[in-house]
Coordinates of C-alpha atoms in Angstrom, one line a residue:
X1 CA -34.7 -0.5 -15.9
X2 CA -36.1 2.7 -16.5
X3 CA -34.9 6.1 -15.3
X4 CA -37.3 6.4 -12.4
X5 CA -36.6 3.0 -11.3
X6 CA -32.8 4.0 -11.4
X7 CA -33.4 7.2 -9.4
X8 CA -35.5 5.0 -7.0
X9 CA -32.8 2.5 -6.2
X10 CA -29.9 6.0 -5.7
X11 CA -32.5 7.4 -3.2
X12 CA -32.9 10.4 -6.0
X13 CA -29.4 10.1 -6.4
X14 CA -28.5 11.4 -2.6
X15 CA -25.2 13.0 -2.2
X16 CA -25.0 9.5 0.4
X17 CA -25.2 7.2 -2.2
X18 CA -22.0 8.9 -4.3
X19 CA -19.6 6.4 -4.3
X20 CA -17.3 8.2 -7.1
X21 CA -16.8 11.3 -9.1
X22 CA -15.3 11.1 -12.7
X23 CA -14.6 13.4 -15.3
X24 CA -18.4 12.9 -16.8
X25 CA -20.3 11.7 -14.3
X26 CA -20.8 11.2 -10.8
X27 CA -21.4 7.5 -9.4
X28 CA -23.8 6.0 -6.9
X29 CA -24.4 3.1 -5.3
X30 CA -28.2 1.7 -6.0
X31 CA -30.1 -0.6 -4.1
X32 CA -33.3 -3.0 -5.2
X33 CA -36.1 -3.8 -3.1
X34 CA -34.6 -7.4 -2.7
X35 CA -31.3 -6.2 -2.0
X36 CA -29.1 -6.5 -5.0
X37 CA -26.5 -3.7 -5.1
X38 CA -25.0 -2.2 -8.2
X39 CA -23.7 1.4 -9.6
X40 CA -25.3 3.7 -11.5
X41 CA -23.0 6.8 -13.3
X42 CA -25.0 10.0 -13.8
X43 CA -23.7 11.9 -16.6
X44 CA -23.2 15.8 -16.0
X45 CA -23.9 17.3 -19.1
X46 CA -25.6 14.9 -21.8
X47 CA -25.0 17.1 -24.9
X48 CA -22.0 17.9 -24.5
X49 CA -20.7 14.0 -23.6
X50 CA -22.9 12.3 -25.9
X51 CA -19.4 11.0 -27.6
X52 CA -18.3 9.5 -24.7
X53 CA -21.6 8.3 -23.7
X54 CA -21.9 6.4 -26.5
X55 CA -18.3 5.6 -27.0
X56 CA -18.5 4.0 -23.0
X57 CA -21.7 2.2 -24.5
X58 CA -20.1 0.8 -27.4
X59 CA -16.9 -0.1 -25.6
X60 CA -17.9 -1.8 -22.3
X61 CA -21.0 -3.3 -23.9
X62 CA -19.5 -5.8 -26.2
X63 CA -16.9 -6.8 -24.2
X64 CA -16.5 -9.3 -21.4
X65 CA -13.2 -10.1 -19.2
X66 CA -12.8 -10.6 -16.3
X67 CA -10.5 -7.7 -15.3
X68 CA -12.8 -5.0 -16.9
X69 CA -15.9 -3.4 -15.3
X70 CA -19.5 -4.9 -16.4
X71 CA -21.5 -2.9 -18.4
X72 CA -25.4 -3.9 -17.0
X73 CA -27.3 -1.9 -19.1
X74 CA -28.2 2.2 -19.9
X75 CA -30.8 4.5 -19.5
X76 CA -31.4 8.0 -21.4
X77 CA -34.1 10.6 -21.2
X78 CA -33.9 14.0 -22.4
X79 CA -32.7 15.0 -19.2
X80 CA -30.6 12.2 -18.2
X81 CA -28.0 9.4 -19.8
X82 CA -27.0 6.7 -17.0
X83 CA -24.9 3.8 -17.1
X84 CA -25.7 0.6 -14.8
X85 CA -22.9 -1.3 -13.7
X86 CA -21.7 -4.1 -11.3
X87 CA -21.0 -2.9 -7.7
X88 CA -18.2 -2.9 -6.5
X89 CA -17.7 -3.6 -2.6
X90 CA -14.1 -2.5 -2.5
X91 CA -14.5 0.6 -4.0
X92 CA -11.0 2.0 -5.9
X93 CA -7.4 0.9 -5.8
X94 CA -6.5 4.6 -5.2
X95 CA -9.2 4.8 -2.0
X96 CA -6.9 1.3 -0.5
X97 CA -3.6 3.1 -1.3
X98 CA -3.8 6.6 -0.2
X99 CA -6.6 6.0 2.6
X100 CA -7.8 8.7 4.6
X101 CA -6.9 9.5 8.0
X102 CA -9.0 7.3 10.3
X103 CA -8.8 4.7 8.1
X104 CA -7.4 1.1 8.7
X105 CA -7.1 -0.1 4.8
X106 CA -4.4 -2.1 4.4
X107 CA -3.8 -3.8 1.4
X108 CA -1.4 -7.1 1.9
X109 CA 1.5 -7.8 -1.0
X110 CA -0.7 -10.5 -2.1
X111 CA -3.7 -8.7 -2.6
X112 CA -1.7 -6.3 -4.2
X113 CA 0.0 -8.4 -6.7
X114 CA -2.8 -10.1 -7.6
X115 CA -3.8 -6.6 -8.6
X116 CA -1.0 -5.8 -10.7
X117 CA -1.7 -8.9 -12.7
X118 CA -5.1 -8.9 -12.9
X119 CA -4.8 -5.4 -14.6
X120 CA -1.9 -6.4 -16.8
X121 CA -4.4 -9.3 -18.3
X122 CA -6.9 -7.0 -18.9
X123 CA -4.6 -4.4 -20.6
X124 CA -3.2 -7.3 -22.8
X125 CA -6.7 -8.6 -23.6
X126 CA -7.8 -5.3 -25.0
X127 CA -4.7 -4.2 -27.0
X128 CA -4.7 -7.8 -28.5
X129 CA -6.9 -10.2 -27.9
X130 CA -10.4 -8.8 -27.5
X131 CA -11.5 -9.0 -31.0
X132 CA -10.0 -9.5 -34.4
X133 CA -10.9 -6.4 -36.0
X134 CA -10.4 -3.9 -33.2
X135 CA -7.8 -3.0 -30.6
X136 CA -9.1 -0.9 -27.5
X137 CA -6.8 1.6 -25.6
X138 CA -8.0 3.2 -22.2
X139 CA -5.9 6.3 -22.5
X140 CA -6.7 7.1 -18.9
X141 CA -5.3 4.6 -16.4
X142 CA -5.1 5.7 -13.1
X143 CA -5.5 3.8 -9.5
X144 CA -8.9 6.0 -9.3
X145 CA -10.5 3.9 -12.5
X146 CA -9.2 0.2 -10.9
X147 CA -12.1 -1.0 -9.2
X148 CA -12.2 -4.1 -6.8
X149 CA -14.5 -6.6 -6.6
X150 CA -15.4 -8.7 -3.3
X151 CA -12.5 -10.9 -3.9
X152 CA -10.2 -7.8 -4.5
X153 CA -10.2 -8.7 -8.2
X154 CA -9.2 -5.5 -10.3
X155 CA -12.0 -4.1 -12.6
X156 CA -10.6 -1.5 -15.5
X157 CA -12.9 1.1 -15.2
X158 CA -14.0 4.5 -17.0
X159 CA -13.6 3.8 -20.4
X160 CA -14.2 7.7 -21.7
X161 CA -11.4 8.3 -22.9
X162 CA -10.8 5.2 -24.8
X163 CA -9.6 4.9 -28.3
X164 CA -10.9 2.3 -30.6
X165 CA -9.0 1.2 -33.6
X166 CA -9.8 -0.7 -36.3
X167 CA -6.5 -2.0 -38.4
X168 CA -8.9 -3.8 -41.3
X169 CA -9.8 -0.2 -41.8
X170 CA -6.9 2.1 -41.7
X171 CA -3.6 2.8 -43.3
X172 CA -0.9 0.6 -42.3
X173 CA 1.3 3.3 -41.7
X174 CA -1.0 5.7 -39.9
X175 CA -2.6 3.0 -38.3
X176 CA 0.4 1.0 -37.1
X177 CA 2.1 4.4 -35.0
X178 CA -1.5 5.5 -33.6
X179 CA -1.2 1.9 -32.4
X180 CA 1.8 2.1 -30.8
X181 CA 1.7 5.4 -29.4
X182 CA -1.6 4.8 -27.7
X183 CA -0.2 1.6 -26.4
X184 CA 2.4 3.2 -25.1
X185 CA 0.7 5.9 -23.5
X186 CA -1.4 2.6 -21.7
X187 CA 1.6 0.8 -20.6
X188 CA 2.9 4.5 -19.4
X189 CA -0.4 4.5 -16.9
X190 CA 0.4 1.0 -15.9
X191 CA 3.9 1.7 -14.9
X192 CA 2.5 4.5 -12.9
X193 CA -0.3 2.3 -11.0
X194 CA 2.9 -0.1 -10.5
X195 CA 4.9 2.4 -8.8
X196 CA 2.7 3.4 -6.5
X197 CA 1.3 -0.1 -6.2

């Protein structure tokens, strides 16, 4: 899709179509002609992000699980760099835990154990199992980057902050403790989501 057809489907990216706000970008919900829905990030400043921009690209686009957020597909222009994405219909875990006042969200045990799985799977998968030369780690999990899907299925979103390593290509000994600390600084976030889970 190209950049106008992107800003078409956001309504020129109208202030009602924001469905999120992130450190480097803004999100909205897009609409086609026949209906299909899906999310489109904005980037703020392109220059200055270009490192996460393509770091995001590198990261989501290769890799498929089920409990990470679908990379569609990217635009850039001069002026703009956006990111096409699934949509999400139940927005953020954070949005279902701390709802606003007015709001009747409530999230059953169930729903929220299925949660708490779904996101420790797609932790394990990336520190592990997602390839045999690299190991991904988030570095930013938060209930604000857990998206859910129609079936409340947990999407790890916002991958800006990630860190990919590469063992085949680094010291064992500085490779193994940047392993482990940023491990541990992932399972840190996930014992946070827990808690408040």
């Amino acid at each position: 899709m190209s950049c106008t057809d992107l800003k078409d489907a956001t309504n020129n990216f109208s202030e009602n179509n924001v469905i999120g706000q992130g450190k480097i970008g803004m999100l909205y919900k897009a609409a086609l002609p026949s209906g299909y829905l899906f999310a489109v990030k904005k980037l703020h400043n392109c220059r200055i992000l270009e490192e996460q921009f393509v770091l995001e690209l590198k990261t989501l686009g290769s890799l498929r699980h089920v409990n990470l957020l679908q990379l569609l597909g990217f635009s850039i222009t001069s002026k703009q760099w956006l990111l096409v994405y699934k949509y999400m219909p139940n927005g953020n875990l954070y949005d279902w835990l701390h709802p606003m006042e007015g709001q009747a969200k409530i999230m059953e045990w169930t729903v929220r154990f299925k949660v708490a799985i779904g996101l420790a799977r797609g932790l394990a998968w990336l520190h592990q199992d997602c390839s045999s030369t690299i190991r991904v780690f988030h570095l930013n999990i938060s209930s604000k980057c857990i998206l859910l899907d129609q079936d409340f299925e947990p999407k790890l979103s916002n991958f800006g902050e990630a860190i990919i390593v590469n063992p085949t290509t680094t010291s064992p000994l500085n490779g193994e403790f940047w392993d482990t600390a940023f491990a541990k600084e992932d399972v840190y976030g996930f014992g946070v989501v827990l808690f408040i889970i």
